[in-house]
XYZ file of C-alpha atoms in Angstrom:
397
model
C 0.000 0.000 0.000
C 2.823 2.379 0.874
C 4.399 1.594 -2.457
C 1.242 2.693 -4.332
C 0.940 5.842 -2.243
C 4.515 6.731 -3.119
C 3.773 6.292 -6.833
C 0.732 8.554 -6.585
C 2.748 11.260 -4.849
C 5.397 11.108 -7.578
C 2.727 11.314 -10.306
C 1.317 14.485 -8.765
C 4.596 16.212 -9.562
C 4.903 14.741 -13.052
C 1.378 15.082 -14.395
C 0.138 18.488 -15.389
C -3.323 19.834 -16.006
C -4.655 21.223 -19.283
C -2.064 23.929 -19.778
C -3.950 25.337 -22.760
C -7.497 25.006 -21.438
C -9.979 27.782 -22.125
C -13.210 28.502 -20.383
C -16.337 28.521 -22.560
C -17.273 31.987 -21.358
C -14.014 33.264 -22.822
C -14.627 31.928 -26.335
C -16.800 32.944 -29.296
C -17.861 29.531 -30.642
C -17.703 29.857 -34.426
C -19.620 27.362 -36.564
C -19.134 29.000 -39.965
C -16.475 31.135 -41.605
C -16.719 33.096 -44.832
C -13.703 34.338 -46.791
C -14.063 36.974 -49.502
C -11.578 38.984 -51.514
C -11.720 42.731 -50.851
C -12.350 44.401 -54.194
C -9.360 46.415 -55.389
C -7.277 45.486 -52.355
C -4.792 42.746 -51.548
C -6.816 41.812 -48.480
C -9.280 39.227 -47.274
C -12.665 39.941 -45.728
C -13.341 37.256 -43.142
C -16.778 36.745 -41.596
C -17.377 34.600 -38.518
C -20.827 33.284 -37.646
C -20.744 33.016 -33.859
C -23.258 31.322 -31.577
C -25.063 33.560 -29.079
C -25.188 31.415 -25.905
C -28.139 33.203 -24.294
C -30.240 32.832 -27.450
C -29.760 29.073 -27.825
C -30.076 28.242 -24.140
C -33.330 26.387 -23.401
C -33.442 27.797 -19.894
C -32.457 31.395 -20.438
C -33.326 31.949 -24.082
C -33.779 35.604 -24.986
C -35.837 35.010 -28.136
C -33.255 36.789 -30.301
C -31.258 35.391 -33.199
C -29.126 32.389 -32.347
C -26.007 33.753 -34.042
C -24.199 37.004 -34.637
C -21.640 38.011 -37.269
C -18.217 39.550 -36.900
C -16.419 40.788 -40.020
C -12.906 42.163 -40.375
C -10.332 42.662 -43.123
C -6.696 41.622 -43.126
C -3.770 40.892 -45.401
C -4.071 37.308 -44.178
C -6.979 35.270 -42.827
C -5.189 34.974 -39.483
C -4.822 38.731 -39.191
C -8.500 39.302 -39.947
C -9.538 36.771 -37.299
C -7.359 38.418 -34.649
C -8.704 41.825 -35.621
C -12.168 40.642 -34.636
C -11.140 40.977 -30.997
C -11.571 44.721 -31.528
C -15.338 44.208 -31.800
C -15.924 40.800 -30.208
C -15.830 40.515 -26.410
C -14.528 36.960 -26.826
C -11.786 35.386 -28.878
C -12.964 33.704 -32.076
C -12.792 29.931 -31.583
C -13.228 27.807 -34.752
C -12.688 24.426 -33.081
C -16.288 23.385 -33.841
C -16.405 24.755 -37.393
C -19.041 23.158 -39.622
C -18.939 25.283 -42.790
C -16.313 27.242 -44.702
C -17.742 29.433 -47.458
C -15.403 30.860 -50.079
C -16.478 33.865 -52.119
C -16.678 33.382 -55.885
C -14.265 36.213 -56.701
C -11.660 34.815 -54.309
C -12.142 31.349 -55.813
C -11.420 32.745 -59.284
C -8.140 34.246 -58.064
C -7.081 31.135 -56.151
C -7.998 29.604 -52.803
C -4.678 28.023 -51.809
C -3.256 30.874 -49.727
C -6.527 31.446 -47.859
C -6.625 27.806 -46.729
C -3.147 27.765 -45.171
C -4.202 28.831 -41.665
C -7.132 26.422 -41.599
C -4.911 23.543 -42.712
C -2.264 24.102 -40.020
C -4.394 25.283 -37.052
C -4.275 22.507 -34.422
C -7.582 23.652 -32.925
C -9.497 22.871 -36.105
C -10.993 19.489 -36.920
C -10.779 19.206 -40.725
C -14.180 17.503 -41.100
C -16.104 20.679 -41.949
C -17.552 21.240 -45.420
C -16.109 23.727 -47.915
C -18.432 25.359 -50.475
C -18.301 28.278 -52.925
C -20.751 31.193 -52.801
C -22.207 31.670 -56.273
C -23.256 35.154 -57.493
C -23.051 36.519 -53.915
C -20.360 36.979 -51.294
C -19.677 34.554 -48.487
C -20.648 37.291 -46.046
C -24.100 37.636 -47.638
C -24.674 33.879 -47.331
C -23.789 33.930 -43.631
C -26.079 36.903 -43.036
C -29.295 34.955 -43.790
C -31.547 33.757 -40.967
C -32.924 30.228 -41.286
C -35.829 28.152 -40.026
C -35.921 24.495 -38.878
C -32.362 24.994 -37.622
C -31.966 28.259 -35.716
C -28.218 28.235 -36.365
C -27.663 28.783 -40.125
C -24.315 26.947 -40.131
C -25.980 23.837 -38.723
C -28.706 24.001 -41.354
C -26.142 24.321 -44.145
C -24.092 21.425 -42.771
C -27.100 19.125 -42.318
C -28.605 20.211 -45.642
C -25.490 19.317 -47.636
C -25.172 15.991 -45.865
C -28.803 15.118 -46.665
C -28.617 16.387 -50.247
C -25.523 14.416 -51.224
C -27.154 11.247 -49.887
C -30.451 11.763 -51.734
C -29.485 13.760 -54.838
C -26.451 13.102 -57.013
C -25.940 16.743 -58.062
C -24.375 17.916 -54.780
C -21.147 16.740 -53.217
C -19.878 17.358 -49.691
C -16.136 18.095 -49.665
C -14.233 18.439 -46.388
C -11.062 20.488 -45.979
C -8.881 17.362 -45.903
C -10.411 16.066 -49.131
C -10.061 19.451 -50.820
C -6.365 19.755 -49.968
C -5.704 16.215 -51.238
C -7.314 17.127 -54.567
C -5.405 20.416 -54.785
C -2.015 18.728 -54.421
C -2.765 15.504 -56.310
C -1.256 14.701 -59.680
C -3.947 13.632 -62.110
C -7.017 15.024 -60.334
C -8.478 18.498 -59.935
C -10.869 19.723 -57.252
C -14.596 20.376 -57.246
C -16.759 22.122 -54.646
C -20.518 22.452 -54.321
C -21.940 25.909 -54.923
C -24.237 27.705 -52.498
C -26.644 30.492 -53.460
C -28.931 33.063 -51.906
C -32.364 33.050 -53.525
C -34.688 35.980 -52.882
C -34.422 39.274 -51.026
C -31.095 39.413 -49.211
C -32.086 42.563 -47.282
C -35.037 40.799 -45.649
C -32.992 37.607 -45.427
C -30.882 39.051 -42.631
C -33.885 39.929 -40.449
C -36.205 38.007 -38.155
C -38.971 38.638 -40.683
C -37.375 36.049 -42.967
C -38.356 33.158 -40.696
C -41.741 34.464 -39.602
C -43.546 33.749 -42.879
C -44.356 30.402 -44.496
C -42.886 31.434 -47.834
C -39.387 32.694 -47.050
C -38.342 35.989 -48.716
C -34.758 34.691 -48.812
C -33.410 31.156 -48.748
C -30.029 29.502 -48.870
C -29.856 26.673 -51.373
C -27.185 24.478 -52.870
C -26.326 24.821 -56.530
C -24.249 22.729 -58.919
C -20.550 21.909 -58.781
C -17.707 24.395 -59.185
C -14.812 23.227 -61.398
C -11.250 24.041 -60.322
C -7.933 23.875 -62.101
C -5.046 23.921 -59.660
C -6.582 26.192 -57.002
C -8.595 28.491 -59.290
C -12.303 28.373 -60.092
C -12.754 27.795 -63.821
C -16.555 27.668 -64.045
C -19.730 25.862 -63.077
C -21.239 22.592 -64.193
C -24.897 22.245 -65.114
C -27.157 20.079 -62.976
C -26.885 17.225 -65.468
C -23.086 17.440 -65.585
C -22.916 17.587 -61.780
C -24.911 14.356 -61.644
C -22.614 12.876 -64.283
C -19.579 13.751 -62.173
C -21.069 11.998 -59.147
C -21.703 8.909 -61.237
C -18.172 8.771 -62.643
C -16.475 9.317 -59.278
C -18.566 6.707 -57.457
C -20.174 9.395 -55.279
C -23.839 8.475 -55.830
C -25.416 7.234 -52.620
C -29.029 7.498 -53.793
C -30.834 9.553 -56.409
C -33.787 9.537 -58.802
C -33.709 9.675 -62.586
C -36.608 10.351 -64.941
C -36.558 8.213 -68.092
C -38.830 7.668 -71.075
C -41.155 4.677 -71.170
C -40.824 2.189 -74.041
C -43.798 3.709 -75.892
C -44.724 7.123 -74.526
C -44.812 8.869 -71.174
C -42.314 8.943 -68.319
C -41.242 6.819 -65.393
C -38.883 7.564 -62.529
C -36.229 5.186 -61.276
C -34.966 5.480 -57.718
C -31.325 4.430 -57.705
C -30.539 2.582 -54.480
C -27.077 1.282 -55.307
C -24.556 2.781 -57.701
C -20.946 1.700 -58.111
C -18.501 2.931 -60.753
C -15.071 1.461 -61.410
C -12.548 3.582 -63.300
C -9.624 1.764 -64.893
C -6.742 3.389 -66.740
C -4.582 1.848 -69.408
C -2.140 2.608 -72.209
C -3.345 1.355 -75.593
C -1.026 1.681 -78.603
C 0.988 4.280 -76.706
C -2.032 6.428 -75.819
C -3.823 6.699 -72.464
C -7.311 5.272 -72.272
C -9.920 4.976 -69.506
C -12.732 2.466 -69.031
C -15.688 3.230 -66.758
C -17.901 0.329 -65.719
C -20.969 1.245 -63.691
C -23.277 -1.208 -61.965
C -26.546 0.238 -60.669
C -29.565 -1.119 -58.865
C -32.882 0.581 -58.353
C -36.636 0.406 -58.152
C -39.539 1.941 -60.005
C -40.553 5.023 -58.070
C -43.196 6.546 -60.365
C -45.011 5.488 -63.520
C -46.736 7.888 -65.916
C -47.243 5.559 -68.852
C -48.875 2.286 -69.884
C -46.527 -0.524 -68.956
C -47.033 -3.968 -67.450
C -44.510 -4.181 -64.633
C -45.398 -7.850 -64.118
C -43.808 -8.595 -67.482
C -40.019 -9.259 -67.157
C -39.495 -8.003 -70.711
C -41.006 -4.627 -69.783
C -38.600 -4.359 -66.838
C -35.687 -5.193 -69.125
C -36.771 -2.434 -71.500
C -36.766 0.075 -68.656
C -33.296 -1.109 -67.616
C -31.971 -0.599 -71.150
C -33.511 2.876 -71.358
C -31.896 3.812 -68.036
C -28.521 2.440 -69.167
C -28.687 4.471 -72.371
C -29.639 7.660 -70.495
C -26.940 7.245 -67.823
C -24.322 6.545 -70.500
C -25.354 9.684 -72.386
C -25.089 11.865 -69.271
C -21.655 10.492 -68.350
C -20.300 10.936 -71.893
C -21.629 14.484 -72.155
C -20.121 15.386 -68.783
C -16.723 14.089 -69.862
C -16.964 15.996 -73.147
C -17.698 19.288 -71.331
C -14.697 18.877 -69.030
C -12.420 17.879 -71.901
C -13.400 20.630 -74.316
C -14.581 23.535 -72.170
C -12.457 23.373 -69.022
C -9.571 20.980 -69.790
C -9.745 20.021 -66.113
C -9.527 16.399 -64.977
C -11.865 16.508 -61.989
C -12.575 12.780 -62.363
C -9.118 11.520 -61.448
C -8.506 9.844 -64.816
C -4.847 10.804 -64.477
C -4.679 9.007 -61.143
C -6.168 5.910 -62.796
C -3.451 5.989 -65.482
C -0.824 6.499 -62.777
C -2.036 3.447 -60.850
C -2.088 1.160 -63.890
C 0.970 2.446 -65.776
C 3.260 4.442 -63.454
C 6.200 4.577 -65.881
C 4.110 5.836 -68.789
C 2.410 8.336 -66.459
C 5.776 9.890 -65.608
C 6.239 10.582 -69.308
C 2.845 12.207 -69.934
C 1.971 13.905 -66.624
C 3.588 17.235 -67.585
C 1.280 17.456 -70.605
C -1.753 15.871 -68.973
C -4.070 18.797 -69.851
C -3.532 18.091 -73.560
C -3.664 14.340 -73.079
C -6.870 14.630 -71.066
C -8.587 16.698 -73.770
C -7.988 13.912 -76.325
C -8.478 11.000 -73.936
C -10.567 8.032 -75.108
C -13.110 7.060 -72.448
C -15.243 3.932 -72.792
C -18.423 3.867 -70.712
C -20.557 0.844 -69.857
C -23.609 0.973 -67.562
C -25.503 -2.045 -66.224
C -28.818 -1.469 -64.411
C -30.927 -3.978 -62.488
C -34.415 -2.982 -61.355
C -35.133 -4.966 -58.213
C -38.514 -3.597 -57.068
C -41.584 -2.110 -58.719
C -43.502 -0.774 -55.728
C -46.745 -2.039 -54.239
C -48.704 -2.000 -57.525
C -47.872 -3.532 -60.892
C -49.466 -0.830 -63.043
C -50.380 2.794 -62.700
C -53.904 3.775 -61.632
C -53.667 6.451 -64.353
C -54.515 3.739 -66.890
C -57.915 3.242 -65.317
C -58.578 6.980 -65.174
C -57.815 7.365 -68.884
C -59.913 4.335 -69.779
């Protein structure tokens, strides 16, 4: 017993407490940051969306907005954040960051330098989402009040997570994933766009959440295409969905297709897996994409007997043709309009033929533009719902 007591006494001298601990009442908990480029200046405008503790407290809620904004300029992001102590009674603490919003103008100039602090700050967990503000500034996005979630950053975070699981046109990218894409050979980065729809003046007031139809809403747009660290342009909704299909990012989605005769049906995709393989054929790089999809009939607006296996096979072939068209058109746009390999085709060539890749990687932009890509899609419809035909047939008859 004396021996154990002696050990405990020794440990008291060796062990230390949390030397860097901070009390919550000393910190401004920041859930979202926005970074814009100051027009005409070599400075950043940084906006922090900070939680108001009294407003979110169940016991002592004041009924006011759940967040407040602090905005400052600086030659670096770090400087702007420290400058906020001139107006904030607490030090900005981004350890629980959920969203980083980059202004479109800054994205066009290059985002690499603005990410340096966030990449090296030990207080930050790199699992927050990064998006690009489209047609508005990051500050304007963060200045919109939201319903359902009283904290706008939380709504944006949850909304992107839900959307990428249910709709193939959006894609959640964390800081870690973005940096990997920025420094990778043979793959460029993409980020989901975020927009402000409606009246941005009313959007910053309590009035915005007091009506059923919101005067201003935050919504996710299509994907932003990067080359190195610069924004090159925006994909359409169809091309954004094509990108998700190529990069094996589809978790679930729905696709409207034509019926064998006339009318439309909708297929809910429940499983989607794409395999990208690179190769060198006759001295030229080539990529094969093989996609296997499974789904079920979600909606029928045509005359079709879903009890007939041949009818199901026809729907599968129509889906395969439509998915192949979308993927090919997406590749064509990136090859001809942006010359940006956001799919990682270069990485696929590198994996399969590392020696040949070393010879072509310096001219990969040109090689990518002329790259032959072979696409094959296989679809299996597993379920048809609780009815075998649409009740619309009986209405029309």
